[in-house]
Amino acid sequence: MDTHTEPKPAKPRPGPPPRLGRPARRAALVVHVTASAGWLGLTLGLLALGITAATDGSAGTVEASVRAMKLFADWLLLPVAFLTLLSGLLLSLGTTWGLARYRWVYTKFWLTLATTTATVFALRPGVNSAVTAVAAGGSLPDAGDVLFGPVVSLSAYVFMTVISVLKPWGKTRRGRETPRTFA
């Protein structure tokens, strides 16, 4: 009787994720750049409306401004933010840039995630409280509710645009590691 058993073959280690083909990569890049530009444009619009609400003495103008901000925040910002986040994630994972291989890509990912989260939990609630106060006949309770979010967001988006163009800082530790081959 043979008591010798064959060892189980080792599970193959997963290789790098599949790369996007040229047409898919180009399509994802167009979507990403368009969504990012849209997000930047929406933020500039929000900033203009916020400045108007914070500086105009007319109750009607203030109310119209914050209501327009609410419309942008409720219907446009989140879809554009998520489209930017998802298309950027697709590009990073589907190209040689990778998500954690280059510091500028990694930084953009985390800033996009942070600004999307801030839109949900800070900007929209601030705009909603401004609309509630103004619609009830009161004045704008705090100009920061309508100015802080757009100013911070605009700063983040301009910074992300700059690092997208300049691609500073080089590779991360993970990006510098030589890929291992398994036989």
Coordinates of C-alpha atoms in Angstrom, one line a residue, residues 6-76:
E6 CA 1.0 14.1 -3.8
P7 CA 1.4 17.6 -2.4
K8 CA -1.4 19.9 -3.4
P9 CA -0.3 22.4 -6.0
A10 CA 0.2 25.9 -4.7
K11 CA -2.5 28.3 -5.5
P12 CA -1.4 30.7 -8.2
R13 CA -0.8 34.2 -6.9
P14 CA -2.9 36.8 -8.5
G15 CA -1.0 38.8 -11.1
P16 CA -1.5 42.4 -11.9
P17 CA -5.1 43.4 -12.7
P18 CA -5.9 43.3 -16.4
R19 CA -5.1 46.5 -18.2
L20 CA -7.6 48.5 -20.2
G21 CA -7.3 48.4 -23.9
R22 CA -6.6 51.6 -25.8
P23 CA -10.3 52.4 -26.7
A24 CA -11.5 51.7 -23.2
R25 CA -8.6 53.7 -21.6
R26 CA -9.4 56.6 -23.9
A27 CA -13.1 56.5 -23.1
A28 CA -12.4 56.3 -19.4
L29 CA -10.0 59.3 -19.7
V30 CA -12.6 61.4 -21.5
V31 CA -15.2 60.6 -18.9
H32 CA -12.8 61.4 -16.1
V33 CA -11.6 64.7 -17.5
T34 CA -15.1 65.7 -18.4
A35 CA -16.5 64.8 -15.0
S36 CA -13.6 66.5 -13.2
A37 CA -14.0 69.7 -15.3
G38 CA -17.7 69.6 -14.5
W39 CA -17.1 69.3 -10.8
L40 CA -14.7 72.2 -11.0
G41 CA -17.2 74.3 -12.9
L42 CA -20.0 73.4 -10.5
T43 CA -17.8 74.5 -7.6
L44 CA -17.0 77.8 -9.3
G45 CA -20.8 78.3 -9.7
L46 CA -21.4 77.5 -6.1
L47 CA -18.7 79.9 -5.0
A48 CA -20.2 82.7 -7.1
L49 CA -23.6 82.0 -5.7
G50 CA -22.2 81.8 -2.1
I51 CA -20.4 85.1 -2.5
T52 CA -23.6 86.7 -3.8
A53 CA -25.6 85.3 -0.9
A54 CA -23.0 86.4 1.7
T55 CA -22.5 89.9 0.3
D56 CA -25.9 91.0 -1.2
G57 CA -28.3 92.8 1.1
S58 CA -31.4 91.9 -0.9
A59 CA -33.4 89.1 0.8
G60 CA -34.7 88.0 -2.6
T61 CA -31.2 87.7 -4.1
V62 CA -29.9 85.9 -1.0
E63 CA -32.8 83.4 -1.2
A64 CA -32.4 82.9 -4.9
S65 CA -28.7 82.3 -4.5
V66 CA -29.0 79.7 -1.7
R67 CA -31.9 77.9 -3.5
A68 CA -29.7 77.7 -6.6
M69 CA -26.9 76.3 -4.5
K70 CA -29.2 73.7 -3.1
L71 CA -30.3 72.7 -6.6
F72 CA -26.6 72.2 -7.6
A73 CA -25.8 70.4 -4.4
D74 CA -28.8 68.1 -4.5
W75 CA -28.9 67.1 -8.2
L76 CA -25.5 67.7 -9.8

